[in-house]
Coordinates of C-alpha atoms in Angstrom, one line a residue:
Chain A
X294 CA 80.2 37.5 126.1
X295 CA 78.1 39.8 124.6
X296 CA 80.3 42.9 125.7
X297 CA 83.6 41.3 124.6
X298 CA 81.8 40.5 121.1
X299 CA 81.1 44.6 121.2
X300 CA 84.2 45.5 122.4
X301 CA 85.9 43.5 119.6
X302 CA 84.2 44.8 117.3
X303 CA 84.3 48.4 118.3
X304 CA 88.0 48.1 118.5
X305 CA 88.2 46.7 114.6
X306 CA 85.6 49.7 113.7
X307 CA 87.9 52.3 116.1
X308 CA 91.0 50.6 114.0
X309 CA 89.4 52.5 110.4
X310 CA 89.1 55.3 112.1
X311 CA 92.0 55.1 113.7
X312 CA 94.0 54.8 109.8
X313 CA 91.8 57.3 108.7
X314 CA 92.4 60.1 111.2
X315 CA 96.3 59.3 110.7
X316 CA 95.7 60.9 107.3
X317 CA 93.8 63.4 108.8
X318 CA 96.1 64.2 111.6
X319 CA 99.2 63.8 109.5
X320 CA 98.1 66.4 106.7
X321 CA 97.1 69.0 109.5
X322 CA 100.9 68.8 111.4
X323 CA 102.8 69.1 108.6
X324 CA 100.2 71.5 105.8
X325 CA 98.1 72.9 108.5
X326 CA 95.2 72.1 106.8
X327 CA 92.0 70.3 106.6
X328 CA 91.9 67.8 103.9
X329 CA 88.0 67.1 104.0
X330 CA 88.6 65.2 100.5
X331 CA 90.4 62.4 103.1
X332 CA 87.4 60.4 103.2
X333 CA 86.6 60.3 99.7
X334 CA 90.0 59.3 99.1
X335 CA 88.8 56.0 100.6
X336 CA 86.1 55.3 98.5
X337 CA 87.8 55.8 95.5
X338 CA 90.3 53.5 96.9
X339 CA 87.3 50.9 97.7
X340 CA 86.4 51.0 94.6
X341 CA 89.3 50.8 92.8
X342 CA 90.1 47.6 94.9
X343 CA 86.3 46.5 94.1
X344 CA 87.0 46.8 89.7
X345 CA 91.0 45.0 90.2
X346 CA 89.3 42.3 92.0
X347 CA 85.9 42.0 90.6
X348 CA 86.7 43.1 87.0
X349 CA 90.1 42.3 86.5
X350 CA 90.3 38.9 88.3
X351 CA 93.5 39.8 90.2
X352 CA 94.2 38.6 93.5
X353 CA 93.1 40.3 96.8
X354 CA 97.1 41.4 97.4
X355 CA 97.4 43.5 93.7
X356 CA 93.8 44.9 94.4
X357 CA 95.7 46.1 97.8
X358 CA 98.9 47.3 96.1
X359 CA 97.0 48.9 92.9
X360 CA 94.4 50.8 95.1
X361 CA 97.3 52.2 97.5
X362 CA 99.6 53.5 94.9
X363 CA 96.5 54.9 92.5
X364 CA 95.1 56.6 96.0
X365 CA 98.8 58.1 96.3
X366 CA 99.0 59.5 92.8
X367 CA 95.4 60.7 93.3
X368 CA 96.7 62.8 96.7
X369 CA 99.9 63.9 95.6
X370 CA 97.8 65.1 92.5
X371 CA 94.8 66.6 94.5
X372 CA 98.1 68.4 96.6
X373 CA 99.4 69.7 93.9
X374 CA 96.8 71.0 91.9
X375 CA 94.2 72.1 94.7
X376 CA 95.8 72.7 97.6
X377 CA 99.5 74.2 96.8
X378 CA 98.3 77.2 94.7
X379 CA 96.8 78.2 98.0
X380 CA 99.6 77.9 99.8
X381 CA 99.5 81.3 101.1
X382 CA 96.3 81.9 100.7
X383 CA 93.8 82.1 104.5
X384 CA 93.1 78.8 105.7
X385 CA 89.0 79.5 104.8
X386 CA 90.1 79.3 101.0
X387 CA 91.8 75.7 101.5
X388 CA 89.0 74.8 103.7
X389 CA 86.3 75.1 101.1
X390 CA 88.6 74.0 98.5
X391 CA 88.8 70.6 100.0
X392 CA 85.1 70.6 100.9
X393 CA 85.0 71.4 97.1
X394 CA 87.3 68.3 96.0
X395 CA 85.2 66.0 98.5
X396 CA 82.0 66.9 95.6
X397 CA 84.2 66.4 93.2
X398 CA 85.4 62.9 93.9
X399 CA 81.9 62.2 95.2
X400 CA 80.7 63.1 91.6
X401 CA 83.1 61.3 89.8
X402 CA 82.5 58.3 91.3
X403 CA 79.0 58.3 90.8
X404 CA 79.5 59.1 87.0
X405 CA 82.0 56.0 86.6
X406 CA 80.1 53.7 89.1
X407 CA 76.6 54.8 89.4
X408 CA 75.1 55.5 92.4
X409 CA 73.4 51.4 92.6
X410 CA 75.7 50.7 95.9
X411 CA 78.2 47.8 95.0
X412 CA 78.4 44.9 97.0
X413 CA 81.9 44.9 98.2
X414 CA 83.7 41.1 97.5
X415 CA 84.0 39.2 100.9
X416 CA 87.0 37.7 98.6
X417 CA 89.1 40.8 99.4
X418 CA 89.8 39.3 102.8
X419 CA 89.5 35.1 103.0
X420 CA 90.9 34.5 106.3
X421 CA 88.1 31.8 108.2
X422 CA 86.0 33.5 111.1
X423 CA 87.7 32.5 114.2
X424 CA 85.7 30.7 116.6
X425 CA 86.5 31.1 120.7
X426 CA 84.4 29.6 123.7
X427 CA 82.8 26.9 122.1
X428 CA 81.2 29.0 119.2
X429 CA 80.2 31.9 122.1
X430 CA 82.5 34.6 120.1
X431 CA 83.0 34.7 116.7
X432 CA 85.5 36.8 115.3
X433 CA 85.5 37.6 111.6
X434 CA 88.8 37.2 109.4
X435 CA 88.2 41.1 108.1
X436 CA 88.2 41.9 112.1
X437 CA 91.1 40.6 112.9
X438 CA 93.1 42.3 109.6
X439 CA 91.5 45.4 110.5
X440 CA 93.0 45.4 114.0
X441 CA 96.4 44.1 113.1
X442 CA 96.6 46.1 110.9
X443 CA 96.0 49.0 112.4
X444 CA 99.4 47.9 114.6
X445 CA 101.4 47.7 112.2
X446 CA 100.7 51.1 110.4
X447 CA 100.8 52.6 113.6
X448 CA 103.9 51.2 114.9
X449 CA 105.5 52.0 111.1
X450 CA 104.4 55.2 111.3
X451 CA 105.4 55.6 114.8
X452 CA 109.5 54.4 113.6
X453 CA 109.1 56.3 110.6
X454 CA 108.6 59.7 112.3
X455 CA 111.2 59.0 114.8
X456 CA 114.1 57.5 113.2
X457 CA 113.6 58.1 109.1
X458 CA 115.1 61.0 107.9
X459 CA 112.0 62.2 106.0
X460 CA 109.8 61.6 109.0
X461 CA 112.3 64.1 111.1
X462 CA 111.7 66.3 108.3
X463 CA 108.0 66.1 108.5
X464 CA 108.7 66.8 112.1
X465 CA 110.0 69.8 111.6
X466 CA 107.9 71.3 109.0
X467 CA 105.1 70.6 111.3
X468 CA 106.8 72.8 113.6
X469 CA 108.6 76.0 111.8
X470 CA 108.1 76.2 107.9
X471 CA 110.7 78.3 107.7
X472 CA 112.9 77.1 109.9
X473 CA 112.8 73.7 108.0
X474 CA 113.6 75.2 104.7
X475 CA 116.9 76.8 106.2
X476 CA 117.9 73.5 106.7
X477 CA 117.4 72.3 103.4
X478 CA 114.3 70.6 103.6
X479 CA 112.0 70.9 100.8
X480 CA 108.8 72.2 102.5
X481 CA 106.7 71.5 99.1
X482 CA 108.0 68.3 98.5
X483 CA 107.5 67.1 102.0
X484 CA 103.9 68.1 102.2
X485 CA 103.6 66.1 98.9
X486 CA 105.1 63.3 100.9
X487 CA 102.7 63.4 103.6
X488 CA 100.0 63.2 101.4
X489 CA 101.0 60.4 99.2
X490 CA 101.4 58.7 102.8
X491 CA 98.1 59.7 103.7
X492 CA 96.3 58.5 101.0
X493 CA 97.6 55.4 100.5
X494 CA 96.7 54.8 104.3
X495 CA 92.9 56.0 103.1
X496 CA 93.5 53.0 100.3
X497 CA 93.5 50.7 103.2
X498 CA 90.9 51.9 105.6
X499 CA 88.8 51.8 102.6
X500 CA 89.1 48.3 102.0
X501 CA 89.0 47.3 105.5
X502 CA 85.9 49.1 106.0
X503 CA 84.7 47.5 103.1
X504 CA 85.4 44.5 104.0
X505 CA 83.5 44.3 107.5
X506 CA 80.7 46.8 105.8
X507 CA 80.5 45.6 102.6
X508 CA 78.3 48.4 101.1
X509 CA 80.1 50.7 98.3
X510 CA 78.7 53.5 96.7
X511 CA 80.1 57.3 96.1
X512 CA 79.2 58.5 99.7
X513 CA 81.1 55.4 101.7
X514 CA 83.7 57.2 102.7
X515 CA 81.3 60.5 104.3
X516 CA 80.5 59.7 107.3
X517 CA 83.8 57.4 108.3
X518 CA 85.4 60.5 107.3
X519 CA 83.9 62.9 109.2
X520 CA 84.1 60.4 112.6
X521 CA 87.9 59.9 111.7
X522 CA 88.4 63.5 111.6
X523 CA 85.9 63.5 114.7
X524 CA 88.6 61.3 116.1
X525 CA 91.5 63.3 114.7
X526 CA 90.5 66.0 116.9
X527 CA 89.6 64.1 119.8
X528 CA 93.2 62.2 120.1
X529 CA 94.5 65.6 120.1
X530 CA 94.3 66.9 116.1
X531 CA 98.3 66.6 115.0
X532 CA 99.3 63.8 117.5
X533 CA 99.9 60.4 115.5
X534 CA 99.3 58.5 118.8
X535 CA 96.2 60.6 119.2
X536 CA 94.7 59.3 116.0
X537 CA 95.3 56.0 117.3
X538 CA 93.5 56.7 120.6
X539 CA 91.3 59.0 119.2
X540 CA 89.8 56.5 116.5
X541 CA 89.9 53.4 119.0
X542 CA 87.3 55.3 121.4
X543 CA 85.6 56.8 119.0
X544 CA 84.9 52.8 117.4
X545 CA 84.2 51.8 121.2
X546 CA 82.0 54.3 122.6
X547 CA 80.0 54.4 119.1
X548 CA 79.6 50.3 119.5
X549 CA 78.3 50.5 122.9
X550 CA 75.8 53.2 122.4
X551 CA 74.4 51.4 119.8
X552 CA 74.3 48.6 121.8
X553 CA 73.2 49.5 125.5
X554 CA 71.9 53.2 125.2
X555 CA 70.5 53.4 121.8
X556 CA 70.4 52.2 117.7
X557 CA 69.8 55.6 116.8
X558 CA 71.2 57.8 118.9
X559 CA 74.8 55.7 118.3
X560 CA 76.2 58.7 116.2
X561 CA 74.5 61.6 118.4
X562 CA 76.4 59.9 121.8
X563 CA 80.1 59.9 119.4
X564 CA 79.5 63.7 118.8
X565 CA 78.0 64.2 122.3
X566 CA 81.4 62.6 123.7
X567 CA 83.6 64.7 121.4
X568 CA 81.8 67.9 122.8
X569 CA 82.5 67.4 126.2
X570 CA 86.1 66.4 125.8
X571 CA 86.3 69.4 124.0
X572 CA 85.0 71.7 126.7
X573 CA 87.7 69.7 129.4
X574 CA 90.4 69.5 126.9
X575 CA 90.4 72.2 124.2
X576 CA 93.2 70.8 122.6
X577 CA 92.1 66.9 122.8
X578 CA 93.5 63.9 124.8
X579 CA 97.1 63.8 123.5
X580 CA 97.1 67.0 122.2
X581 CA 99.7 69.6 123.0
X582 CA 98.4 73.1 124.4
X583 CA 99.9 75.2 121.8
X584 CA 103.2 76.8 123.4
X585 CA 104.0 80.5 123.8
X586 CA 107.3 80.9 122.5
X587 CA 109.8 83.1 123.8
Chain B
X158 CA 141.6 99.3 99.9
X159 CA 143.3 96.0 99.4
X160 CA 139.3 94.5 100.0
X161 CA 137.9 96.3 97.0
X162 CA 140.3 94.2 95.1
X163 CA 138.4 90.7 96.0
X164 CA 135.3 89.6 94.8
X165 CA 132.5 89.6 97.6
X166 CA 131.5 86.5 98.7
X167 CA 128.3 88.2 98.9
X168 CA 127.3 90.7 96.8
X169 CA 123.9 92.2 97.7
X170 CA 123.1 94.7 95.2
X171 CA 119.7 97.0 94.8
X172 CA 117.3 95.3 96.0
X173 CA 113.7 96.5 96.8
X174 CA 111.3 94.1 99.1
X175 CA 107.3 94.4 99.9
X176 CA 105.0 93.5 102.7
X177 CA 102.2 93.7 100.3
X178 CA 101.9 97.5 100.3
X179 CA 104.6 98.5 102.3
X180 CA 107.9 99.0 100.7
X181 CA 110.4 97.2 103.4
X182 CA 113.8 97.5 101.8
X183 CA 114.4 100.4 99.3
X184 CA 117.6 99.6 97.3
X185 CA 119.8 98.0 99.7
X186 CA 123.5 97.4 98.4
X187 CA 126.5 96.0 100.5
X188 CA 129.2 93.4 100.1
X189 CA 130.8 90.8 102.8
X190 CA 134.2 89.9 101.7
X191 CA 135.5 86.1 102.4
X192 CA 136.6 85.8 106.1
X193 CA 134.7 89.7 107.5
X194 CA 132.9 90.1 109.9
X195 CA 130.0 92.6 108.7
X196 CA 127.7 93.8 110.8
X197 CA 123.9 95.3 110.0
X198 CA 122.8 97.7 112.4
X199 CA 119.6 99.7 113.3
X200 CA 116.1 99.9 114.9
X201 CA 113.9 98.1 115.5
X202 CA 112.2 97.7 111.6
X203 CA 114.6 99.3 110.1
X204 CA 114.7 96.2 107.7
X205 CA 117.5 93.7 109.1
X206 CA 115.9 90.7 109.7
X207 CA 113.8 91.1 106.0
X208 CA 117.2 91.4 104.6
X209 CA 118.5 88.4 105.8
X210 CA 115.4 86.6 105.0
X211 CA 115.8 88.0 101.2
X212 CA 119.2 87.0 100.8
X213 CA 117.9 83.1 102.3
X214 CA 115.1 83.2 99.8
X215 CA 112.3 83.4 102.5
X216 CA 111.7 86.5 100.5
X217 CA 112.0 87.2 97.6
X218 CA 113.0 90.6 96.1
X219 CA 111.0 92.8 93.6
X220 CA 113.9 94.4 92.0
X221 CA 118.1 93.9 92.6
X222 CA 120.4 91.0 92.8
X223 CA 121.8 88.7 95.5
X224 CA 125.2 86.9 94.4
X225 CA 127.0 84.6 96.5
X226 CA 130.6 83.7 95.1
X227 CA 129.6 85.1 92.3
X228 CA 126.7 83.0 91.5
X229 CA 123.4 84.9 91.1
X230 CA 120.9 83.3 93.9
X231 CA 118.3 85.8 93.9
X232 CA 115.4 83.1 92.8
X233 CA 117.2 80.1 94.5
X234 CA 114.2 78.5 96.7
X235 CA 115.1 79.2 100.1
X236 CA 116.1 75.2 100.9
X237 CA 118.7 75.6 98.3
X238 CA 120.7 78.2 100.1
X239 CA 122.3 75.8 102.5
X240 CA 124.0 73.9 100.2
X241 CA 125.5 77.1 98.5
X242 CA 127.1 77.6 102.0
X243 CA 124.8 79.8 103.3
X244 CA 123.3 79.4 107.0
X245 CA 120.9 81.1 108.7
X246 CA 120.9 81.4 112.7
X247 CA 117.7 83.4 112.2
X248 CA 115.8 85.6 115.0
X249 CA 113.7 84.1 117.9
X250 CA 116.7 81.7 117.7
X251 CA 113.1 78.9 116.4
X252 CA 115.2 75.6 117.4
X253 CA 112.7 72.8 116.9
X254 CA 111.0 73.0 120.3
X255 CA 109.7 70.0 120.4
X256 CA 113.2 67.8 119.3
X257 CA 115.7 66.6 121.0
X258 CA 119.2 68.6 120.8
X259 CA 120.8 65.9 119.0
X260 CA 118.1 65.9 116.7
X261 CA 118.0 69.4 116.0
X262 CA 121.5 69.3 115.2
X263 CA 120.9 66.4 112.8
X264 CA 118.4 68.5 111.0
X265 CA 120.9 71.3 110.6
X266 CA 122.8 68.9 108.9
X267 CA 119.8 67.8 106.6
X268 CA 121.6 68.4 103.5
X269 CA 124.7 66.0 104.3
X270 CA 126.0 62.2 104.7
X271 CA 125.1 60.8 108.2
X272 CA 128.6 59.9 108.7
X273 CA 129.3 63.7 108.3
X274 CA 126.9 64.9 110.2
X275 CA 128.1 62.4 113.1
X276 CA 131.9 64.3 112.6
X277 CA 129.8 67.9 112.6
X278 CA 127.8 66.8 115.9
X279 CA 130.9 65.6 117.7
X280 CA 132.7 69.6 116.7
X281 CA 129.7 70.9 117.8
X282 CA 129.7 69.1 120.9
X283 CA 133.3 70.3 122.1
X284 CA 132.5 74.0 120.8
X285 CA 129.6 74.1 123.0
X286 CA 129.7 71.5 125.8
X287 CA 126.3 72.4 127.7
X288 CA 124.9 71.2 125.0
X289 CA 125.9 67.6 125.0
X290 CA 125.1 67.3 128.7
X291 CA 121.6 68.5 127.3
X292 CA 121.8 66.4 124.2
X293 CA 118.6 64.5 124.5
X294 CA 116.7 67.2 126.6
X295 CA 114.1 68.4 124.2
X296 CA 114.8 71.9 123.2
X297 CA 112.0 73.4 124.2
X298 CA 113.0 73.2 127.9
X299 CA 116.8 74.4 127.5
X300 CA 117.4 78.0 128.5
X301 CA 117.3 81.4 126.8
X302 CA 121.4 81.1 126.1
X303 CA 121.1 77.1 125.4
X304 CA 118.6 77.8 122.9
X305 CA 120.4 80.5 121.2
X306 CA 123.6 78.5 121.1
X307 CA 122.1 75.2 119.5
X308 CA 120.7 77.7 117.3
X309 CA 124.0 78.5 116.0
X310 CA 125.3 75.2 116.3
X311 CA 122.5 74.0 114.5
X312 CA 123.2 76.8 111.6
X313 CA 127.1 75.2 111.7
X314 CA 126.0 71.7 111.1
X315 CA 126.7 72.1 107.7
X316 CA 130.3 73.8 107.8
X317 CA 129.0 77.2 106.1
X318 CA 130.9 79.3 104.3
X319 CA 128.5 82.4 105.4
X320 CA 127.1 82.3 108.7
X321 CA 124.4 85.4 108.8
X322 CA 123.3 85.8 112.5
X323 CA 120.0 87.8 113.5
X324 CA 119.9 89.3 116.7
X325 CA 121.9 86.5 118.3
X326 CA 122.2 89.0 121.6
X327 CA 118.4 89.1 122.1
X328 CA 116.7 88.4 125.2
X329 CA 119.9 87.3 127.4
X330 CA 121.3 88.6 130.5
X331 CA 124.5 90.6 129.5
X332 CA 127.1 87.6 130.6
X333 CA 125.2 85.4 127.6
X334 CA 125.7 88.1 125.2
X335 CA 129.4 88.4 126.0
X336 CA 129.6 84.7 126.0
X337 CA 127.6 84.5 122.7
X338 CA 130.0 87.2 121.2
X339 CA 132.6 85.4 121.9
X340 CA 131.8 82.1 120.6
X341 CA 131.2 84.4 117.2
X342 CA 134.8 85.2 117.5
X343 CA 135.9 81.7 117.9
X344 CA 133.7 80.7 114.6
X345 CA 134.8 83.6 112.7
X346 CA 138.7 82.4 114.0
X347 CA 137.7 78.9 112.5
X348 CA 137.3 80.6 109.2
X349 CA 133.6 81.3 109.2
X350 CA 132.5 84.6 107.1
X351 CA 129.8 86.5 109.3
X352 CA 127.5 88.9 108.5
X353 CA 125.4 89.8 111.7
X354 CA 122.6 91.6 112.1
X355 CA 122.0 93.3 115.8
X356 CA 120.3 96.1 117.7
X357 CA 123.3 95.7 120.7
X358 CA 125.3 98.0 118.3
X359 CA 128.0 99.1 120.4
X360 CA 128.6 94.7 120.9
X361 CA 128.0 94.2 117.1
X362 CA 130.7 97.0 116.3
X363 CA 133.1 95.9 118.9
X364 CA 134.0 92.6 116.9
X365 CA 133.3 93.4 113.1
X366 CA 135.5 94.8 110.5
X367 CA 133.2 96.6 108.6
X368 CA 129.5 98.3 109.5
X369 CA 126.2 99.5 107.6
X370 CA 123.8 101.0 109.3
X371 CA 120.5 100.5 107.9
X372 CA 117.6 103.4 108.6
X373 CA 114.1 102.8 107.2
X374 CA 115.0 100.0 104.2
X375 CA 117.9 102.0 103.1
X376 CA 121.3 102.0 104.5
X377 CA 122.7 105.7 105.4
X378 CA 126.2 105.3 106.6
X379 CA 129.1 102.6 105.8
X380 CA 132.2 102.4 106.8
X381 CA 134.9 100.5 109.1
X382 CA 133.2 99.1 112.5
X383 CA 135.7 100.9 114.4
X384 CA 134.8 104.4 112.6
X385 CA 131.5 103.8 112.9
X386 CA 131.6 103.0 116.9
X387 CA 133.2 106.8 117.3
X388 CA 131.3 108.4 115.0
X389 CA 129.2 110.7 117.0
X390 CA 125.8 110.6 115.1
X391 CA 126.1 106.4 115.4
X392 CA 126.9 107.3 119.2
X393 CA 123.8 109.5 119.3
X394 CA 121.4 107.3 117.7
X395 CA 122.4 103.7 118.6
X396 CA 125.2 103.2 121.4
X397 CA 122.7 106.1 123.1
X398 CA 126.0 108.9 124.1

């Protein structure tokens, strides 16, 4: 019972980084770049759920709705005015531009908030524990959303990429920039898509993440970030279904070392794993070896 | 000169492009009149495929003027071309690799209505047959003459008024290029304008009406296609007699 209660639970943690990576993942197809703001992104959409419901009264839905579409503006925004500049510019400038606008967020959320951690509202998320086996496995209302839904983004994004004309779009700018534009797609505005998209993903891993770890302060969305980017690269860095596997393992493997091998050597055994998949598979589990073209 | 008469549908005129440093195209000028077929010809870098890529706004000149139909288009972003009527089939063939053949036709018709694109795909379909018995093989894993064919059936999605091929010829066994050369003829027949850039120049002169011939970013010699292929310094230096 034990390992079902872990495995649950590493599946609901694997399910943040799971929605995390996608923005991760997403942002790298289509810009070809590393957006190491990402996680930051989420805590500043944790805590703008936090103030709509704790200082605002509103219910947990508009804290939802008003932290995804503030977390959009604020990546189309950080697109726009960080990163497309430096469109052209080599990848190292974007690289430490975006390690520069993870500081930035970092710092502005400790000069509106403080650094005192907040105590995120087990309001956000008021569906009753759910009790199997006579009591033996409890799983928590936030554990369920978390894992649901994770589906549902996953099987959205999964339809939108496929069918949606935009998503085709994406598709192809992920593939030949130029190519796309001869068609008529709007290479700028699409990267602007994909990051609005991404972020208001980041809106909801940061409230689900919240919600099962309910300790907010500026540097919440660190470490998630860097294991969803872990998990990016594991699932094969580019590949939405990779994310998804990517993130799950990631959640499961970090779960079980804490719980069999060792408390503190949880994180360590995640990075240890990424290594060695590495050294097997260079390009990750589901990701593509890059193609020689003729 | 009965041509001089028209106006161009494209009117290229002066213009200057840079790699950084490097000065690529040095004051290029040439026309394509509606329904030609006008051929760019030359080495390898002589400048042909960065002046197609100018006139698509992948590039962007320094100095000079692109009109199409006598609208200026030199700053147009490149994903505004397509809707002047100007298509690119552009070198390497770069089909989406990893899409489906339908779908890479569907994205060639980006710009347009589905129930358009639906009308395009079926045309496109009966011009080139192979590629409906491939049409959900992903791309990637069609042949060398497959590729290059939904490359310019993906460049027709959008009925264009200018179809500007780069080196549609390169890399296929000689029965594809005469295949490929014809199905230019049938496009150009359907009332396509072409402007094609090739290194095969005794192919490219064979089915255009008019020929520059483009040496280190500037064009040297002009003239009808059919002058040009007995010319003897165009015979020494590109048809290689």
């Amino acid at each position: 019972m034990i390992f079902l209660d872990k495995l649950i639970t590493g599946i609901s943690l694997g399910s943040i980084y799971a929605i995390i990576a996608l923005g991760y993942t997403m942002v790298y197809g289509i810009a070809k770049m590393l957006n190491f703001a990402h996680g930051d992104v989420i805590m500043m959409g944790a805590y703008i759920a936090f103030c709509t419901l704790q200082y605002l009264n509103l219910p947990p839905v508009m804290a939802l709705i008003v932290a995804m579409a503030a977390c959009t503006v604020m990546g189309v925004v950080i697109e726009g005015l960080a990163y497309r500049p430096l469109r052209q510019a080599a990848s190292l400038a974007v690289l430490i531009t975006a390690i520069g606008m993870s500081y930035l967020l970092q710092n502005l959320a400790l000069m509106i908030w403080g650094a005192n951690p907040k105590s995120f509202p087990g309001t956000m998320i008021s569906i009753p524990t759910l009790s199997l086996f006579g009591g033996q496995l409890k799983i928590t209302g936030a554990t369920l959303v978390t894992i649901l839904a994770n589906v549902v983004i996953m099987v959205g994004l999964t339809l939108f990429t496929s069918r949606a004309k935009t998503g085709k779009a994406m598709r192809c700018v992920s593939e030949d920039r130029g190519a796309a534009s001869l068609m008529g797609i709007n290479v700028n505005r699409t990267i602007s898509i994909t990051f609005a998209i991404g972020s208001a993903l980041a809106a909801v891993a940061g409230i689900l993440l919240c919600s099962s770890y309910p300790t907010l302060q500026p540097t919440t969305g660190s470490m998630p970030g860097i294991k969803a980017f872990t998990a990016a690269v594991f699932g094969g860095i580019g590949s939405i279904p990779g994310a998804m596997l990517g993130g799950l393992l990631l959640g499961i493997i970090e779960i079980f070392g804490k719980a069999y091998i060792s408390t503190e050597l949880g994180d360590a055994i995640v990075f240890a794993v990424l290594i060695v998949v590495l050294l097997v598979r260079p390009s990750g589990l589901l990701g593509k070896p890059v193609r020689e073209k003729v | 000169m009965s041509e001089e008469k028209r106006t161009p549908l494209l009117d290229v005129s002066g213009i200057h492009v840079y790699y950084g440093a490097i000065h690529a195209i040095k004051g290029v000028s040439f026309q394509v009149y509606p329904d030609e077929i006008v051929t760019l010809i030359g080495a390898n870098g002589a400048g042909k495929s960065t002046t197609l890529n100018t006139i698509t706004g992948l590039l962007r000149p320094k100095q000079g003027t692109i009109c199409f139909d006598g609208k200026n288009v030199t700053s147009l972003p490149s994903h505004k071309m397509i809707s002047q009527g100007i298509a690119l089939c552009p070198e390497g063939r770069r089909i989406f690799q990893q899409m489906t053949v339908r779908e890479n036709l569907e994205m060639g018709g980006f710009i347009r209505q589905a129930s358009e694109i639906q009308s395009s795909m079926e045309e496109m379909f009966e011009r080139f047959p192979r590629l409906k018995e491939r049409e959900k093989q992903v791309a990637g894993t069609l042949s060398g003459g497959e590729q290059q064919m939904l490359a310019m059936a993906r460049a027709l999605m959008t009925r264009p008024r200018l179809l500007m091929l780069d080196e549609p010829s390169m890399g296929l066994a000689p029965i594809l290029v005469e295949q490929i050369f014809g199905i230019i003829k049938e496009m150009h027949g359907a009332g396509v304008t072409i402007l094609l850039v090739e290194q095969n120049a005794q192919m490219a002169l064979s089915i255009a009406d008019r020929a520059y011939v483009l040496e280190t970013g500037t064009i040297t010699m002009e003239g009808q296609a059919d002058d040009l292929l007995h010319n003897d310094n165009v015979r020494k230096a590109y048809l290689g007699s």
